[in-house]
Short mmCIF file of C-alpha atoms in Angstrom, two decimals:
data_model
loop_
_atom_site.label_atom_id
_atom_site.label_comp_id
_atom_site.label_asym_id
_atom_site.label_seq_id
_atom_site.Cartn_x
_atom_site.Cartn_y
_atom_site.Cartn_z
CA MET A 1 7.64 -7.68 2.12
CA ARG A 2 8.86 -10.43 -0.13
CA GLY A 3 8.13 -14.12 -0.64
CA LEU A 4 10.67 -16.57 0.74
CA GLY A 5 8.62 -19.66 0.10
CA ASP A 6 10.75 -21.07 -2.72
CA HIS A 7 14.23 -21.17 -1.25
CA LEU A 8 14.07 -21.63 2.53
CA SER A 9 14.96 -25.06 3.81
CA ILE A 10 12.75 -26.92 6.29
CA GLY A 11 15.22 -26.09 9.06
CA GLU A 12 15.15 -22.41 8.17
CA ARG A 13 11.36 -22.48 8.22
CA ILE A 14 11.38 -24.04 11.67
CA ALA A 15 13.73 -21.27 12.83
CA PHE A 16 11.54 -18.61 11.20
CA TYR A 17 8.37 -19.71 12.99
CA ARG A 18 10.21 -20.39 16.25
CA LYS A 19 11.42 -16.79 16.34
CA ARG A 20 8.00 -15.52 15.32
CA ARG A 21 6.47 -17.38 18.28
CA GLY A 22 9.09 -15.90 20.58
CA TYR A 23 10.63 -19.27 21.49
CA THR A 24 14.31 -19.84 22.11
CA GLN A 25 15.89 -22.99 20.72
CA GLU A 26 16.01 -24.38 24.23
CA VAL A 27 12.31 -23.80 24.81
CA LEU A 28 11.14 -25.30 21.50
CA ALA A 29 13.47 -28.29 21.84
CA GLY A 30 12.08 -28.96 25.31
CA LEU A 31 8.48 -28.72 24.09
CA VAL A 32 9.07 -31.46 21.51
CA GLY A 33 11.28 -33.58 23.77
CA ARG A 34 14.58 -33.03 21.96
CA SER A 35 17.90 -31.43 22.83
CA THR A 36 18.88 -27.86 22.00
CA ASP A 37 21.84 -29.22 20.00
CA TRP A 38 19.48 -31.36 17.90
CA LEU A 39 17.28 -28.38 17.06
CA ALA A 40 20.24 -26.11 16.33
CA LYS A 41 21.60 -28.63 13.84
CA ILE A 42 18.19 -29.06 12.20
CA GLU A 43 17.78 -25.30 11.76
CA THR A 44 21.26 -24.81 10.32
CA GLY A 45 21.14 -27.81 8.00
CA ARG A 46 23.79 -29.83 9.83
CA ARG A 47 21.24 -32.62 10.31
CA LYS A 48 18.75 -34.03 7.86
CA PRO A 49 15.19 -32.69 8.22
CA PRO A 50 13.10 -34.45 10.87
CA ARG A 51 10.81 -37.32 9.97
CA ILE A 52 7.22 -36.46 9.16
CA ASP A 53 5.93 -37.41 12.62
CA MET A 54 8.39 -35.01 14.28
CA LEU A 55 7.57 -32.32 11.73
CA ALA A 56 3.91 -32.77 12.63
CA GLU A 57 4.79 -32.34 16.31
CA LEU A 58 6.79 -29.19 15.53
CA SER A 59 3.90 -27.79 13.49
CA ARG A 60 1.50 -28.38 16.38
CA THR A 61 3.87 -26.76 18.86
CA LEU A 62 4.54 -23.79 16.60
CA ARG A 63 0.82 -23.60 15.70
CA VAL A 64 1.39 -23.49 11.97
CA PRO A 65 0.09 -25.85 9.26
CA LEU A 66 2.43 -28.70 8.44
CA GLY A 67 2.51 -27.49 4.86
CA ASP A 68 4.11 -24.25 6.01
CA LEU A 69 7.12 -26.15 7.37
CA LEU A 70 7.31 -28.24 4.20
CA GLY A 71 7.43 -25.17 1.93
CA GLN A 72 3.85 -24.79 0.75
CA THR A 73 3.48 -21.18 1.84
CA VAL A 74 5.00 -17.75 1.42
CA LEU A 75 6.81 -16.40 4.46
CA MET A 76 6.68 -12.70 5.17
CA GLU A 77 9.71 -10.51 5.67
CA ASP A 78 10.52 -6.93 4.83
CA GLU A 79 13.28 -5.81 2.46
CA ARG A 80 15.85 -5.97 5.28
CA GLN A 81 15.00 -9.67 5.72
CA GLN A 82 13.62 -8.78 9.14
CA ASP A 83 10.43 -10.36 10.39
CA ASP A 84 8.43 -7.74 12.31
CA VAL A 85 5.67 -10.05 13.59
CA PRO A 86 7.44 -10.68 16.94
CA ALA A 87 7.47 -6.91 17.51
CA VAL A 88 3.71 -6.82 16.87
CA ARG A 89 3.27 -9.67 19.33
CA ASP A 90 5.36 -7.79 21.92
CA ALA A 91 3.26 -4.66 21.45
CA LEU A 92 0.04 -6.61 22.00
CA MET A 93 1.34 -8.64 24.94
CA SER A 94 3.19 -5.93 26.84
CA PRO A 95 2.50 -6.11 30.60
CA ARG A 96 1.42 -2.47 30.37
CA ARG A 97 -1.68 -3.66 28.50
CA LEU A 98 -2.88 -5.58 31.55
CA SER A 99 -3.60 -2.71 33.94
CA ARG A 100 -3.85 1.01 33.37
CA LEU A 101 -3.95 1.52 37.12
CA LEU A 102 -0.61 -0.23 37.62
CA PHE A 103 1.18 1.05 34.53
CA GLY A 104 -0.66 4.25 33.57
CA PRO A 105 1.37 7.41 32.85
CA GLU A 106 2.01 10.14 35.34
CA ALA A 107 -0.39 13.06 35.20
CA GLU A 108 2.14 15.35 33.53
CA THR A 109 3.09 12.89 30.76
CA GLN A 110 2.57 14.31 27.27
CA LEU A 111 0.23 12.02 25.36
CA PRO A 112 -0.62 12.04 21.63
CA THR A 113 -3.80 13.56 20.26
CA PRO A 114 -6.11 11.43 18.12
CA ALA A 115 -6.30 13.43 14.88
CA PRO A 116 -2.69 13.01 13.64
CA VAL A 117 -2.64 9.38 14.77
CA ALA A 118 -5.85 8.75 12.78
CA VAL A 119 -4.07 9.95 9.64
CA ARG A 120 -1.22 7.50 10.22
CA VAL A 121 -3.63 4.65 10.85
CA GLU A 122 -5.57 5.36 7.66
CA GLN A 123 -2.30 5.48 5.71
CA ALA A 124 -1.55 2.01 7.06
CA TRP A 125 -5.02 0.89 6.01
CA ASN A 126 -4.29 2.17 2.51
CA ASP A 127 -1.10 0.08 2.53
CA TYR A 128 -3.17 -2.93 3.54
CA GLN A 129 -5.61 -2.42 0.69
CA GLY A 130 -2.70 -1.90 -1.69
CA GLY A 131 -1.25 -5.28 -0.72
CA ARG A 132 1.77 -3.75 1.04
CA LEU A 133 1.50 -6.04 4.04
CA GLY A 134 5.18 -5.70 4.88
CA SER A 135 4.70 -1.97 5.38
CA VAL A 136 1.67 -2.61 7.58
CA ILE A 137 3.47 -5.13 9.77
CA ALA A 138 6.45 -2.79 10.11
CA ALA A 139 4.18 0.09 11.15
CA LEU A 140 1.99 -1.84 13.59
CA PRO A 141 4.29 -1.97 16.66
CA ALA A 142 4.54 1.81 16.87
CA LEU A 143 0.86 2.28 16.02
CA LEU A 144 -0.20 -0.16 18.73
CA GLN A 145 2.00 1.61 21.28
CA THR A 146 0.45 4.93 20.29
CA ALA A 147 -3.03 3.41 20.54
CA GLN A 148 -2.25 2.44 24.14
CA GLU A 149 -1.21 6.03 24.83
CA LEU A 150 -4.47 7.28 23.30
CA GLU A 151 -6.36 4.98 25.66
CA ASP A 152 -4.36 6.50 28.53
CA ARG A 153 -5.41 9.93 27.28
CA ALA A 154 -9.04 8.82 27.05
CA ALA A 155 -8.91 7.74 30.70
CA ARG A 156 -8.49 11.41 31.60
CA HIS A 157 -12.02 12.01 30.17
CA GLY A 158 -11.16 15.00 28.02
CA ASP A 159 -13.23 16.35 25.16
CA ASP A 160 -11.53 13.95 22.73
CA HIS A 161 -12.32 10.87 24.84
CA GLY A 162 -14.44 9.22 22.11
CA ASP A 163 -12.00 9.98 19.32
CA CYS A 164 -9.13 8.44 21.30
CA TRP A 165 -11.03 5.19 21.68
CA ALA A 166 -12.16 5.26 18.04
CA VAL A 167 -8.60 5.54 16.72
CA SER A 168 -7.46 2.78 19.08
CA ALA A 169 -10.26 0.54 17.79
CA ARG A 170 -9.28 1.28 14.20
CA THR A 171 -5.64 0.47 14.95
CA HIS A 172 -6.40 -2.85 16.60
CA HIS A 173 -8.85 -3.72 13.81
CA LEU A 174 -6.03 -3.26 11.30
CA ALA A 175 -3.76 -5.44 13.43
CA ALA A 176 -6.36 -8.20 13.73
CA THR A 177 -7.16 -8.26 10.02
CA THR A 178 -3.51 -8.21 8.94
CA LEU A 179 -2.46 -10.88 11.42
CA ALA A 180 -5.32 -13.15 10.35
CA LYS A 181 -4.27 -12.75 6.72
CA ILE A 182 -0.68 -13.88 7.39
CA GLY A 183 -1.73 -16.82 9.56
CA GLU A 184 -1.17 -15.41 13.07
CA SER A 185 -4.60 -16.45 14.25
CA ASP A 186 -3.90 -16.43 18.00
CA ILE A 187 -2.74 -12.84 18.25
CA SER A 188 -5.29 -11.84 15.63
CA TRP A 189 -7.97 -12.76 18.15
CA LEU A 190 -6.20 -10.76 20.87
CA ALA A 191 -6.10 -7.69 18.61
CA ALA A 192 -9.76 -8.15 17.65
CA GLU A 193 -10.80 -8.30 21.30
CA ARG A 194 -8.92 -5.06 21.94
CA ALA A 195 -10.58 -3.47 18.90
CA MET A 196 -14.04 -4.40 20.14
CA ARG A 197 -13.36 -3.17 23.66
CA ALA A 198 -12.06 0.18 22.38
CA ALA A 199 -15.03 0.48 20.01
CA ASP A 200 -17.44 -0.08 22.91
CA GLU A 201 -15.82 2.84 24.72
CA SER A 202 -15.98 5.12 21.66
CA ASP A 203 -19.80 5.23 21.79
CA ASP A 204 -19.87 5.33 17.98
CA PRO A 205 -21.95 2.63 16.25
CA LEU A 206 -19.90 2.81 13.05
CA VAL A 207 -16.66 2.29 14.96
CA LEU A 208 -18.16 -0.73 16.70
CA ALA A 209 -19.54 -2.19 13.48
CA SER A 210 -16.17 -1.78 11.80
CA ALA A 211 -14.42 -3.42 14.74
CA ALA A 212 -16.87 -6.32 14.57
CA ARG A 213 -15.43 -7.10 11.15
CA SER A 214 -12.08 -7.71 12.82
CA GLY A 215 -13.78 -10.14 15.17
CA THR A 216 -15.21 -12.13 12.26
CA HIS A 217 -11.76 -12.20 10.60
CA ALA A 218 -10.15 -13.54 13.77
CA LEU A 219 -12.87 -16.11 14.42
CA LEU A 220 -12.71 -17.38 10.84
CA ALA A 221 -8.92 -17.59 11.09
CA ASN A 222 -9.33 -19.75 14.19
CA GLY A 223 -11.90 -22.02 12.52
CA ARG A 224 -14.79 -20.82 14.73
CA TYR A 225 -17.35 -20.52 11.96
CA ASP A 226 -20.48 -20.63 14.14
CA ASP A 227 -19.10 -17.88 16.36
CA ALA A 228 -18.15 -15.76 13.35
CA LEU A 229 -21.67 -16.14 11.97
CA GLU A 230 -23.20 -15.22 15.34
CA LEU A 231 -21.01 -12.13 15.66
CA GLY A 232 -21.77 -11.01 12.11
CA ASN A 233 -25.52 -11.43 12.49
CA THR A 234 -25.58 -9.75 15.92
CA ALA A 235 -23.50 -6.80 14.70
CA ALA A 236 -25.71 -6.34 11.62
CA THR A 237 -28.92 -6.43 13.65
CA TRP A 238 -27.55 -3.97 16.20
CA LEU A 239 -26.16 -1.54 13.62
CA SER A 240 -29.41 -1.52 11.63
CA ALA A 241 -31.21 -0.08 14.66
CA GLN A 242 -28.55 2.58 15.30
CA VAL A 243 -28.15 4.34 11.95
CA THR A 244 -30.21 5.79 9.13
CA ASP A 245 -30.78 3.90 5.89
CA SER A 246 -29.30 6.78 3.89
CA ASP A 247 -25.86 6.71 5.51
CA PRO A 248 -23.43 5.31 2.90
CA ALA A 249 -20.88 4.41 5.56
CA ALA A 250 -23.48 2.39 7.47
CA LEU A 251 -24.68 0.69 4.27
CA SER A 252 -21.10 -0.25 3.43
CA LEU A 253 -20.34 -1.64 6.88
CA LEU A 254 -23.62 -3.57 6.98
CA GLY A 255 -22.97 -4.99 3.55
CA MET A 256 -19.46 -6.15 4.38
CA ILE A 257 -20.60 -7.64 7.69
CA HIS A 258 -23.16 -9.68 5.74
CA LEU A 259 -20.44 -10.84 3.35
CA ARG A 260 -18.22 -11.91 6.24
CA ALA A 261 -21.14 -13.77 7.80
CA ALA A 262 -21.78 -15.42 4.42
CA VAL A 263 -18.19 -16.68 4.45
CA ALA A 264 -18.77 -18.20 7.89
CA ALA A 265 -22.03 -19.84 6.81
CA ALA A 266 -20.46 -21.23 3.65
CA ARG A 267 -17.53 -22.70 5.53
CA HIS A 268 -20.04 -24.33 7.86
CA GLN A 269 -21.76 -25.80 4.78
CA ASP A 270 -24.95 -23.82 5.49
CA ARG A 271 -26.01 -22.99 1.96
CA PRO A 272 -29.44 -21.40 2.68
CA THR A 273 -28.00 -19.00 5.25
CA ALA A 274 -25.05 -18.12 3.05
CA THR A 275 -27.34 -17.41 0.10
CA ALA A 276 -29.68 -15.26 2.21
CA LEU A 277 -26.77 -13.22 3.55
CA LEU A 278 -25.39 -12.65 0.07
CA ASP A 279 -28.85 -11.59 -1.12
CA ARG A 280 -29.04 -9.04 1.71
CA ALA A 281 -25.55 -7.75 0.84
CA GLU A 282 -26.69 -7.34 -2.77
CA GLU A 283 -29.70 -5.30 -1.64
CA LEU A 284 -27.46 -3.03 0.43
CA ALA A 285 -25.07 -2.61 -2.50
CA ASP A 286 -27.98 -1.59 -4.72
CA ASP A 287 -29.11 0.93 -2.07
CA LEU A 288 -25.57 2.31 -1.93
CA GLY A 289 -25.54 2.65 -5.69
CA LEU A 290 -21.79 3.02 -6.16
CA ASP A 291 -18.51 1.23 -5.63
CA GLY A 292 -17.38 3.12 -2.55
CA ASN A 293 -14.65 2.42 -0.05
CA TYR A 294 -16.16 3.79 3.14
CA TRP A 295 -14.21 2.58 6.18
CA GLN A 296 -11.94 0.64 3.83
CA THR A 297 -14.71 -1.85 3.05
CA GLY A 298 -14.39 -1.72 -0.73
CA PHE A 299 -18.12 -2.41 -0.70
CA GLY A 300 -20.45 -1.79 -3.61
CA PRO A 301 -22.35 -3.53 -6.42
CA THR A 302 -19.17 -4.68 -8.15
CA ASN A 303 -17.76 -6.02 -4.89
CA VAL A 304 -20.83 -8.23 -4.42
CA LEU A 305 -20.99 -9.40 -8.02
CA ASP A 306 -17.25 -10.10 -8.11
CA PHE A 307 -17.43 -11.85 -4.75
CA PRO A 308 -14.59 -14.33 -5.51
CA ARG A 309 -11.37 -13.39 -3.65
CA ALA A 310 -9.96 -16.74 -2.65
CA VAL A 311 -9.77 -17.69 0.98
CA GLY A 312 -9.57 -21.37 0.20
CA HIS A 313 -13.24 -22.43 0.17
CA SER A 314 -16.06 -22.11 -2.33
CA MET A 315 -19.72 -23.02 -2.41
CA LEU A 316 -22.11 -22.46 -5.29
CA THR A 317 -25.55 -21.07 -4.58
CA PRO A 318 -28.52 -22.29 -6.58
CA ARG A 319 -27.99 -19.29 -8.88
CA GLY A 320 -24.39 -20.33 -9.51
CA ARG A 321 -22.63 -17.62 -7.54
CA VAL A 322 -19.47 -18.51 -5.70
CA LEU A 323 -19.60 -18.00 -1.93
CA ALA A 324 -16.99 -17.81 0.76
CA ARG A 325 -14.09 -16.72 -1.40
CA VAL A 326 -13.84 -13.12 -0.29
CA ALA A 327 -11.42 -11.43 2.07
CA ALA A 328 -13.19 -8.37 3.49
CA GLY A 329 -11.46 -5.16 2.48
CA SER A 330 -9.22 -7.19 0.19
CA PRO A 331 -5.86 -5.64 -0.70
CA ALA A 332 -6.78 -6.38 -4.30
CA TRP A 333 -9.54 -3.74 -4.18
CA SER A 334 -8.70 -0.07 -4.31
CA GLY A 335 -9.37 3.10 -6.18
CA SER A 336 -12.40 4.72 -4.56
CA PRO A 337 -12.40 8.48 -3.99
CA ASN A 338 -13.52 7.68 -0.45
CA ALA A 339 -10.42 5.61 0.32
CA GLY A 340 -8.30 6.70 3.24
CA ALA A 341 -10.89 8.84 5.00
CA SER A 342 -9.79 9.44 8.56
CA VAL A 343 -11.80 7.70 11.22
CA ALA A 344 -11.88 10.97 13.09
CA ALA A 345 -13.70 12.54 10.14
CA CYS A 346 -16.28 9.77 9.74
CA GLY A 347 -19.54 11.12 11.05
CA CYS A 348 -22.04 8.83 12.69
CA ARG A 349 -25.68 9.39 11.78
CA ARG A 350 -27.79 7.85 14.50
CA SER A 351 -31.43 7.18 13.89
CA ARG A 352 -33.77 9.37 15.90
#
């Protein structure tokens, strides 16, 4: 994936986001009350760029910040100059996702098993943490299709029913987090909802807690700070009652959920809540006692102390720490011996 932010014209940016949204020139032109010929000439540079009021209308229709059309962002493409986001959108919005009864496979259809798919998903997570977002986006369409097939397999209620749902949840979590990071907030929410639904079916509290992180990412990306805070607090309270205090995976997930909730509180200008959540995350990091990477959280004492990982907002606590500048599971964090552990191998220790 490479940055194209410096040399694309405004017209080329309009074309980029139009294609990413799945609009034809005719459709977008109609939505802004212009002719297809007008838009074609704008995109190809045969007309001067639109006035600022029309650019604002285009940005609203394309659901991107105005600055993105003006060149204040980095657009994402792979090395073949091919944008794979529309393929991710297609995978999430396929009619087959609407009804398993209508579109489910025939009984004799060969469906994948969860273990090898889990390995592929964790490899993609490693790419995400390594900052290789182009590789993640390129891999997501096939992974999402395979996740749907795993859900079809789970519907047959075999012995691997829970694992199928767990891997699907992990896949959709990756999609939601990646899409939120590159500004695709609408389909990020769709992927997060799928992750949460699959996690519910997995009957594994760690899978559900991990998926809840994707929900906070998507809600923050859509500016729903109160909802993100509510989800984070609810998930943390629920997980605390489901697992033992000695489980490092649970400590890591709880800690990162508190950090995500702190981001939401800080963006809502709720300093006391943000500070309390960060304090709780610090306690969990101390209990963990190491800089681990369970469930690709990157959580540990250093993660909490080095909280700044810019997401565009900061708020100082009374002790001078910067809040709300972290991206959970940031691609800038890597290196733990626990990185890349397969979701299928992550044991869940329920409290008795």
